[in-house]
PDB file of C-alpha atoms in Angstrom:
ATOM      1  CA  ALA H   1     -96.783  33.736  10.766  1.00 71.00           C
ATOM      2  CA  GLN H   2     -97.476  30.311  12.464  1.00 77.00           C
ATOM      3  CA  SER H   3     -96.527  29.347  16.005  1.00 87.00           C
ATOM      4  CA  VAL H   4     -96.902  26.298  18.277  1.00 93.00           C
ATOM      5  CA  SER H   5     -97.182  26.263  21.874  1.00 94.00           C
ATOM      6  CA  GLN H   6     -96.816  23.451  24.290  1.00 95.00           C
ATOM      7  CA  HIS H   7     -97.486  24.434  27.811  1.00 87.00           C
ATOM      8  CA  ASN H   8     -96.409  21.764  29.579  1.00 88.00           C
ATOM      9  CA  HIS H   9     -92.301  21.717  30.022  1.00 91.00           C
ATOM     10  CA  HIS H  10     -91.900  18.696  32.330  1.00 94.00           C
ATOM     11  CA  VAL H  11     -94.366  16.036  33.326  1.00 96.00           C
ATOM     12  CA  ILE H  12     -93.732  13.261  35.631  1.00 97.00           C
ATOM     13  CA  LEU H  13     -96.148  10.491  35.826  1.00 97.00           C
ATOM     14  CA  SER H  14     -96.039   7.120  37.544  1.00 97.00           C
ATOM     15  CA  GLU H  15     -96.404   3.796  35.055  1.00 97.00           C
ATOM     16  CA  ALA H  16    -100.010   2.778  33.960  1.00 96.00           C
ATOM     17  CA  ALA H  17    -101.359   6.755  34.386  1.00 97.00           C
ATOM     18  CA  SER H  18    -102.709   8.531  31.825  1.00 97.00           C
ATOM     19  CA  LEU H  19    -101.035  11.251  29.769  1.00 97.00           C
ATOM     20  CA  GLU H  20    -102.602  14.320  27.683  1.00 97.00           C
ATOM     21  CA  LEU H  21     -99.703  16.681  26.504  1.00 97.00           C
ATOM     22  CA  GLY H  22    -101.229  19.924  25.272  1.00 96.00           C
ATOM     23  CA  CYS H  23    -100.531  21.710  21.997  1.00 96.00           C
ATOM     24  CA  ASN H  24    -101.848  24.909  20.576  1.00 96.00           C
ATOM     25  CA  TYR H  25    -101.073  26.523  17.135  1.00 94.00           C
ATOM     26  CA  SER H  26    -101.793  29.823  15.289  1.00 90.00           C
ATOM     27  CA  TYR H  27    -102.079  30.020  11.935  1.00 82.00           C
ATOM     28  CA  GLY H  28    -104.997  30.725   9.895  1.00 75.00           C
ATOM     29  CA  GLY H  29    -105.319  28.517   6.874  1.00 79.00           C
ATOM     30  CA  THR H  30    -105.156  24.764   6.404  1.00 80.00           C
ATOM     31  CA  VAL H  31    -102.049  23.009   8.188  1.00 84.00           C
ATOM     32  CA  ASN H  32    -100.732  19.543   8.996  1.00 88.00           C
ATOM     33  CA  LEU H  33     -99.846  18.678  12.395  1.00 93.00           C
ATOM     34  CA  PHE H  34     -97.429  16.179  13.841  1.00 95.00           C
ATOM     35  CA  TRP H  35     -95.929  14.726  17.080  1.00 96.00           C
ATOM     36  CA  TYR H  36     -92.688  13.959  17.227  1.00 96.00           C
ATOM     37  CA  VAL H  37     -90.788  11.906  20.105  1.00 96.00           C
ATOM     38  CA  GLN H  38     -87.056  12.045  21.203  1.00 93.00           C
ATOM     39  CA  TYR H  39     -85.938   9.198  23.249  1.00 94.00           C
ATOM     40  CA  PRO H  40     -82.669   9.437  25.280  1.00 91.00           C
ATOM     41  CA  GLY H  41     -79.488   8.954  23.120  1.00 86.00           C
ATOM     42  CA  GLN H  42     -81.634   8.474  19.865  1.00 88.00           C
ATOM     43  CA  HIS H  43     -82.702  10.899  17.014  1.00 86.00           C
ATOM     44  CA  LEU H  44     -86.061  12.512  16.302  1.00 91.00           C
ATOM     45  CA  GLN H  45     -88.876  10.319  15.190  1.00 91.00           C
ATOM     46  CA  LEU H  46     -92.475  10.723  13.921  1.00 93.00           C
ATOM     47  CA  LEU H  47     -95.099   9.415  16.410  1.00 95.00           C
ATOM     48  CA  LEU H  48     -98.370  10.402  14.538  1.00 95.00           C
ATOM     49  CA  LYS H  49     -99.492  12.812  12.305  1.00 93.00           C
ATOM     50  CA  TYR H  50    -102.358  14.568  10.691  1.00 93.00           C
ATOM     51  CA  PHE H  51    -103.316  15.804   7.477  1.00 87.00           C
ATOM     52  CA  SER H  52    -107.001  15.369   6.891  1.00 86.00           C
ATOM     53  CA  GLY H  53    -110.437  13.518   7.793  1.00 90.00           C
ATOM     54  CA  ASP H  54    -110.609  11.734  11.035  1.00 93.00           C
ATOM     55  CA  PRO H  55    -109.553  14.468  13.773  1.00 94.00           C
ATOM     56  CA  LEU H  56    -108.546  11.389  15.919  1.00 96.00           C
ATOM     57  CA  VAL H  57    -105.326   9.892  14.693  1.00 96.00           C
ATOM     58  CA  LYS H  58    -103.390   7.065  15.930  1.00 95.00           C
ATOM     59  CA  GLY H  59     -99.820   6.820  16.236  1.00 93.00           C
ATOM     60  CA  ILE H  60     -97.279   4.230  17.046  1.00 90.00           C
ATOM     61  CA  LYS H  61     -96.904   2.659  20.788  1.00 93.00           C
ATOM     62  CA  GLY H  62    -100.621   3.071  21.714  1.00 95.00           C
ATOM     63  CA  PHE H  63    -100.494   6.995  21.173  1.00 97.00           C
ATOM     64  CA  GLU H  64    -103.100   8.981  19.808  1.00 97.00           C
ATOM     65  CA  ALA H  65    -103.773  12.631  18.935  1.00 98.00           C
ATOM     66  CA  GLU H  66    -107.088  14.817  18.267  1.00 96.00           C
ATOM     67  CA  PHE H  67    -107.393  17.989  16.093  1.00 95.00           C
ATOM     68  CA  ILE H  68    -110.073  20.184  17.262  1.00 94.00           C
ATOM     69  CA  LYS H  69    -110.112  22.953  14.602  1.00 91.00           C
ATOM     70  CA  SER H  70    -112.373  25.309  16.789  1.00 92.00           C
ATOM     71  CA  LYS H  71    -109.635  25.272  19.755  1.00 94.00           C
ATOM     72  CA  PHE H  72    -106.393  25.215  17.381  1.00 94.00           C
ATOM     73  CA  SER H  73    -105.703  22.286  19.706  1.00 95.00           C
ATOM     74  CA  PHE H  74    -103.627  18.792  18.643  1.00 97.00           C
ATOM     75  CA  ASN H  75    -103.392  17.231  22.206  1.00 97.00           C
ATOM     76  CA  LEU H  76    -101.359  14.059  22.396  1.00 97.00           C
ATOM     77  CA  ARG H  77    -102.724  11.479  24.708  1.00 97.00           C
ATOM     78  CA  LYS H  78    -102.243   7.780  26.140  1.00 97.00           C
ATOM     79  CA  PRO H  79    -104.291   5.943  28.402  1.00 97.00           C
ATOM     80  CA  SER H  80    -101.625   3.912  30.193  1.00 97.00           C
ATOM     81  CA  VAL H  81     -97.817   5.257  30.089  1.00 97.00           C
ATOM     82  CA  GLN H  82     -94.799   3.056  30.352  1.00 97.00           C
ATOM     83  CA  TRP H  83     -91.636   3.617  31.814  1.00 96.00           C
ATOM     84  CA  SER H  84     -90.264   3.335  28.189  1.00 96.00           C
ATOM     85  CA  ASP H  85     -92.231   6.234  27.424  1.00 97.00           C
ATOM     86  CA  THR H  86     -90.023   8.630  29.203  1.00 97.00           C
ATOM     87  CA  ALA H  87     -88.724  11.000  26.341  1.00 97.00           C
ATOM     88  CA  GLU H  88     -89.079  14.598  25.210  1.00 95.00           C
ATOM     89  CA  TYR H  89     -92.420  14.840  22.691  1.00 97.00           C
ATOM     90  CA  PHE H  90     -92.393  17.675  20.283  1.00 96.00           C
ATOM     91  CA  CYS H  91     -95.591  19.116  18.773  1.00 96.00           C
ATOM     92  CA  ALA H  92     -95.394  20.672  15.032  1.00 94.00           C
ATOM     93  CA  VAL H  93     -97.239  22.344  12.343  1.00 90.00           C
ATOM     94  CA  ASN H  94     -96.555  22.913   8.785  1.00 85.00           C
ATOM     95  CA  ALA H  95     -98.016  25.230   6.161  1.00 75.00           C
ATOM     96  CA  PRO H  96     -97.415  25.204   2.356  1.00 64.00           C
ATOM     97  CA  GLY H  97     -94.906  27.733   1.319  1.00 59.00           C
ATOM     98  CA  SER H  98     -93.501  28.633  -1.993  1.00 53.00           C
ATOM     99  CA  GLY H  99     -91.096  26.501  -4.108  1.00 51.00           C
ATOM    100  CA  GLY H 100     -91.734  23.527  -2.879  1.00 52.00           C
ATOM    101  CA  TYR H 101     -91.006  24.521   0.547  1.00 60.00           C
ATOM    102  CA  GLN H 102     -92.747  23.590   3.649  1.00 67.00           C
ATOM    103  CA  LYS H 103     -92.211  25.725   6.773  1.00 76.00           C
ATOM    104  CA  VAL H 104     -92.330  23.328   9.902  1.00 84.00           C
ATOM    105  CA  THR H 105     -92.828  25.222  13.319  1.00 87.00           C
ATOM    106  CA  PHE H 106     -92.052  23.238  16.333  1.00 91.00           C
ATOM    107  CA  GLY H 107     -92.991  23.732  19.944  1.00 93.00           C
ATOM    108  CA  THR H 108     -90.724  24.135  22.934  1.00 92.00           C
ATOM    109  CA  GLY H 109     -91.102  20.439  23.714  1.00 94.00           C
ATOM    110  CA  THR H 110     -92.295  18.583  26.758  1.00 95.00           C
ATOM    111  CA  LYS H 111     -90.495  16.171  28.656  1.00 95.00           C
ATOM    112  CA  LEU H 112     -92.005  13.249  29.880  1.00 97.00           C
ATOM    113  CA  GLN H 113     -90.836  11.297  32.478  1.00 97.00           C
ATOM    114  CA  VAL H 114     -92.391   8.090  33.490  1.00 97.00           C
ATOM    115  CA  ILE H 115     -91.316   6.540  36.964  1.00 96.00           C
ATOM    116  CA  PRO H 116     -91.544   2.622  37.369  1.00 91.00           C
TER     117      PRO H 116
ATOM    118  CA  SER N   1     -85.319   3.147   1.703  1.00 86.00           C
ATOM    119  CA  GLN N   2     -84.147   6.385   2.411  1.00 86.00           C
ATOM    120  CA  THR N   3     -81.522   7.390   5.002  1.00 91.00           C
ATOM    121  CA  ILE N   4     -79.867  10.382   6.566  1.00 95.00           C
ATOM    122  CA  HIS N   5     -76.357  10.785   7.724  1.00 94.00           C
ATOM    123  CA  GLN N   6     -74.591  13.499   9.641  1.00 95.00           C
ATOM    124  CA  TRP N   7     -71.554  13.834  10.932  1.00 95.00           C
ATOM    125  CA  PRO N   8     -69.784  14.111  12.895  1.00 96.00           C
ATOM    126  CA  ALA N   9     -71.520  13.294  16.131  1.00 94.00           C
ATOM    127  CA  THR N  10     -69.790  15.228  18.601  1.00 95.00           C
ATOM    128  CA  LEU N  11     -67.448  17.951  17.982  1.00 96.00           C
ATOM    129  CA  VAL N  12     -65.479  20.284  20.463  1.00 97.00           C
ATOM    130  CA  GLN N  13     -63.849  23.065  19.066  1.00 96.00           C
ATOM    131  CA  PRO N  14     -62.036  26.864  19.833  1.00 97.00           C
ATOM    132  CA  VAL N  15     -63.717  29.938  19.939  1.00 97.00           C
ATOM    133  CA  GLY N  16     -62.662  31.490  16.151  1.00 97.00           C
ATOM    134  CA  SER N  17     -62.221  27.829  14.828  1.00 97.00           C
ATOM    135  CA  PRO N  18     -63.993  26.891  11.596  1.00 97.00           C
ATOM    136  CA  LEU N  19     -66.876  24.605  11.174  1.00 96.00           C
ATOM    137  CA  SER N  20     -68.241  22.115   8.821  1.00 97.00           C
ATOM    138  CA  LEU N  21     -71.153  19.504   9.381  1.00 97.00           C
ATOM    139  CA  GLU N  22     -72.017  17.287   6.798  1.00 97.00           C
ATOM    140  CA  CYS N  23     -75.240  15.824   6.085  1.00 97.00           C
ATOM    141  CA  THR N  24     -76.091  13.306   3.187  1.00 97.00           C
ATOM    142  CA  VAL N  25     -79.157  11.730   2.061  1.00 97.00           C
ATOM    143  CA  GLU N  26     -79.780   8.397   0.646  1.00 95.00           C
ATOM    144  CA  GLY N  27     -82.525   6.730  -1.214  1.00 93.00           C
ATOM    145  CA  THR N  28     -84.425   9.596  -2.360  1.00 91.00           C
ATOM    146  CA  SER N  29     -83.939  12.636  -5.024  1.00 90.00           C
ATOM    147  CA  ASN N  30     -84.618  16.452  -4.983  1.00 92.00           C
ATOM    148  CA  PRO N  31     -85.453  16.338  -1.187  1.00 93.00           C
ATOM    149  CA  ASN N  32     -85.883  19.388   0.159  1.00 91.00           C
ATOM    150  CA  LEU N  33     -83.100  20.040   3.196  1.00 94.00           C
ATOM    151  CA  TYR N  34     -82.896  21.476   6.134  1.00 93.00           C
ATOM    152  CA  TRP N  35     -80.537  22.596   9.414  1.00 95.00           C
ATOM    153  CA  TYR N  36     -82.034  22.850  12.670  1.00 94.00           C
ATOM    154  CA  ARG N  37     -80.685  23.945  15.762  1.00 94.00           C
ATOM    155  CA  GLN N  38     -81.979  22.247  19.130  1.00 90.00           C
ATOM    156  CA  ALA N  39     -81.666  24.061  22.591  1.00 82.00           C
ATOM    157  CA  ALA N  40     -82.928  23.173  25.678  1.00 76.00           C
ATOM    158  CA  GLY N  41     -85.927  24.532  26.476  1.00 75.00           C
ATOM    159  CA  ARG N  42     -86.475  26.063  23.151  1.00 78.00           C
ATOM    160  CA  GLY N  43     -87.295  23.412  20.802  1.00 84.00           C
ATOM    161  CA  LEU N  44     -86.100  23.494  17.381  1.00 89.00           C
ATOM    162  CA  GLN N  45     -84.933  26.687  15.598  1.00 89.00           C
ATOM    163  CA  LEU N  46     -84.848  26.357  11.614  1.00 88.00           C
ATOM    164  CA  LEU N  47     -81.763  27.815  10.705  1.00 92.00           C
ATOM    165  CA  PHE N  48     -81.201  27.141   6.781  1.00 93.00           C
ATOM    166  CA  TYR N  49     -83.458  25.001   4.363  1.00 90.00           C
ATOM    167  CA  SER N  50     -82.772  24.554   0.590  1.00 92.00           C
ATOM    168  CA  VAL N  51     -85.125  23.162  -2.265  1.00 89.00           C
ATOM    169  CA  GLY N  52     -82.232  22.739  -4.800  1.00 92.00           C
ATOM    170  CA  ILE N  53     -78.653  22.558  -5.658  1.00 95.00           C
ATOM    171  CA  GLY N  54     -76.944  25.782  -4.849  1.00 93.00           C
ATOM    172  CA  GLN N  55     -80.438  27.279  -3.031  1.00 92.00           C
ATOM    173  CA  ILE N  56     -80.121  28.370   0.241  1.00 93.00           C
ATOM    174  CA  SER N  57     -82.391  30.536   2.382  1.00 89.00           C
ATOM    175  CA  SER N  58     -81.812  31.574   6.152  1.00 87.00           C
ATOM    176  CA  GLU N  59     -84.443  32.094   8.572  1.00 79.00           C
ATOM    177  CA  VAL N  60     -82.432  33.635  11.257  1.00 78.00           C
ATOM    178  CA  PRO N  61     -79.398  35.999  10.732  1.00 71.00           C
ATOM    179  CA  GLN N  62     -76.297  34.224  12.588  1.00 78.00           C
ATOM    180  CA  ASN N  63     -72.566  33.442  12.035  1.00 89.00           C
ATOM    181  CA  LEU N  64     -73.430  30.160  10.381  1.00 94.00           C
ATOM    182  CA  SER N  65     -73.681  29.543   6.657  1.00 95.00           C
ATOM    183  CA  ALA N  66     -75.063  26.350   4.622  1.00 96.00           C
ATOM    184  CA  SER N  67     -74.217  25.167   1.347  1.00 97.00           C
ATOM    185  CA  ARG N  68     -75.323  22.520  -1.190  1.00 97.00           C
ATOM    186  CA  PRO N  69     -73.259  21.203  -3.355  1.00 96.00           C
ATOM    187  CA  GLN N  70     -75.204  18.210  -4.218  1.00 96.00           C
ATOM    188  CA  ASP N  71     -78.466  17.336  -4.514  1.00 96.00           C
ATOM    189  CA  ARG N  72     -78.447  14.917  -1.660  1.00 96.00           C
ATOM    190  CA  GLN N  73     -75.651  16.723   0.435  1.00 97.00           C
ATOM    191  CA  PHE N  74     -76.243  19.578   2.990  1.00 98.00           C
ATOM    192  CA  ILE N  75     -73.318  21.491   4.736  1.00 98.00           C
ATOM    193  CA  LEU N  76     -73.220  23.870   7.667  1.00 97.00           C
ATOM    194  CA  SER N  77     -70.271  25.911   8.255  1.00 97.00           C
ATOM    195  CA  SER N  78     -68.470  28.831  10.027  1.00 96.00           C
ATOM    196  CA  LYS N  79     -65.540  30.498   9.291  1.00 95.00           C
ATOM    197  CA  LYS N  80     -65.127  31.624  13.067  1.00 96.00           C
ATOM    198  CA  LEU N  81     -67.189  29.965  15.823  1.00 95.00           C
ATOM    199  CA  LEU N  82     -68.176  31.640  18.365  1.00 94.00           C
ATOM    200  CA  LEU N  83     -69.373  30.404  22.302  1.00 93.00           C
ATOM    201  CA  SER N  84     -72.944  30.764  21.504  1.00 91.00           C
ATOM    202  CA  ASP N  85     -72.626  28.542  18.565  1.00 93.00           C
ATOM    203  CA  SER N  86     -72.862  25.757  20.884  1.00 93.00           C
ATOM    204  CA  GLY N  87     -75.646  23.362  20.457  1.00 92.00           C
ATOM    205  CA  PHE N  88     -77.133  20.119  19.110  1.00 94.00           C
ATOM    206  CA  TYR N  89     -77.549  20.365  15.130  1.00 96.00           C
ATOM    207  CA  LEU N  90     -80.072  18.317  13.427  1.00 96.00           C
ATOM    208  CA  CYS N  91     -80.099  17.722   9.594  1.00 97.00           C
ATOM    209  CA  ALA N  92     -83.783  16.653   8.165  1.00 95.00           C
ATOM    210  CA  TRP N  93     -85.023  16.557   4.705  1.00 94.00           C
ATOM    211  CA  THR N  94     -88.899  15.946   3.453  1.00 90.00           C
ATOM    212  CA  HIS N  95     -90.087  14.824  -0.058  1.00 87.00           C
ATOM    213  CA  ARG N  96     -90.823  17.731  -2.645  1.00 81.00           C
ATOM    214  CA  GLY N  97     -93.591  18.606  -4.655  1.00 72.00           C
ATOM    215  CA  ASN N  98     -96.663  16.454  -4.155  1.00 68.00           C
ATOM    216  CA  ARG N  99     -95.101  14.050  -2.118  1.00 71.00           C
ATOM    217  CA  ASN N 100     -94.234  16.750   0.446  1.00 72.00           C
ATOM    218  CA  THR N 101     -96.458  16.502   3.291  1.00 73.00           C
ATOM    219  CA  GLY N 102     -94.357  18.332   5.561  1.00 76.00           C
ATOM    220  CA  GLU N 103     -93.249  15.303   7.673  1.00 85.00           C
ATOM    221  CA  LEU N 104     -89.544  15.771   8.622  1.00 91.00           C
ATOM    222  CA  PHE N 105     -86.858  12.588   8.658  1.00 92.00           C
ATOM    223  CA  PHE N 106     -83.835  13.623  10.912  1.00 94.00           C
ATOM    224  CA  GLY N 107     -80.487  12.805  11.208  1.00 94.00           C
ATOM    225  CA  GLU N 108     -78.827  11.805  14.466  1.00 92.00           C
ATOM    226  CA  GLY N 109     -77.649  14.909  14.982  1.00 94.00           C
ATOM    227  CA  SER N 110     -74.431  16.591  15.934  1.00 96.00           C
ATOM    228  CA  ARG N 111     -73.408  17.930  19.228  1.00 94.00           C
ATOM    229  CA  LEU N 112     -71.107  21.093  18.767  1.00 95.00           C
ATOM    230  CA  THR N 113     -69.104  22.515  21.947  1.00 95.00           C
ATOM    231  CA  VAL N 114     -67.253  25.630  21.593  1.00 95.00           C
ATOM    232  CA  LEU N 115     -64.698  26.518  23.952  1.00 95.00           C
TER     233      LEU N 115
END
């Protein structure tokens, strides 16, 4: 069974600091990888995704993530965070199932607090 | 464009009372539908998924049930709520077939408090 680990549960940064949130997954086959974000009071939304091709993917609001297959990792990065990046971030991995079902497994989430 | 709505947004219910949370998707057909529960520090736990009308699969044994009476309608229910059913429930959908990449589209969520 697939699993996802996010090692940072709560991160506090000052504005303009660089961000890297770790995500490791376990699954032996081909996977699609996602980062979702939940801003305070808002619903979960997709930040970026990796399906294939260039392992460095860029998402909204200046975020990027790098898929390193040998390390089973998909870390999220941003060179300079803003106060508006305060949110909870979830890494997720999906693997094809049967009958049109895609099993998506989420990590436990990382709460990012950016201090002005 | 596709939209997903779930209601009610908040709900306070006594122990032993029934529950019904509803979710509808618009702008697409034959979606896969999901119910997740989000708990602080525990991420999102998949409760139920459905690949078609009347087809429900449960990921974890629990006090809840789900139904899909129509293609774009997904309902989460309980006959008798427990205190442990309190939480934040999220409905989501994905495309089916070749359009399905695993990308989930989430509703606004329903916060349930059982007293």
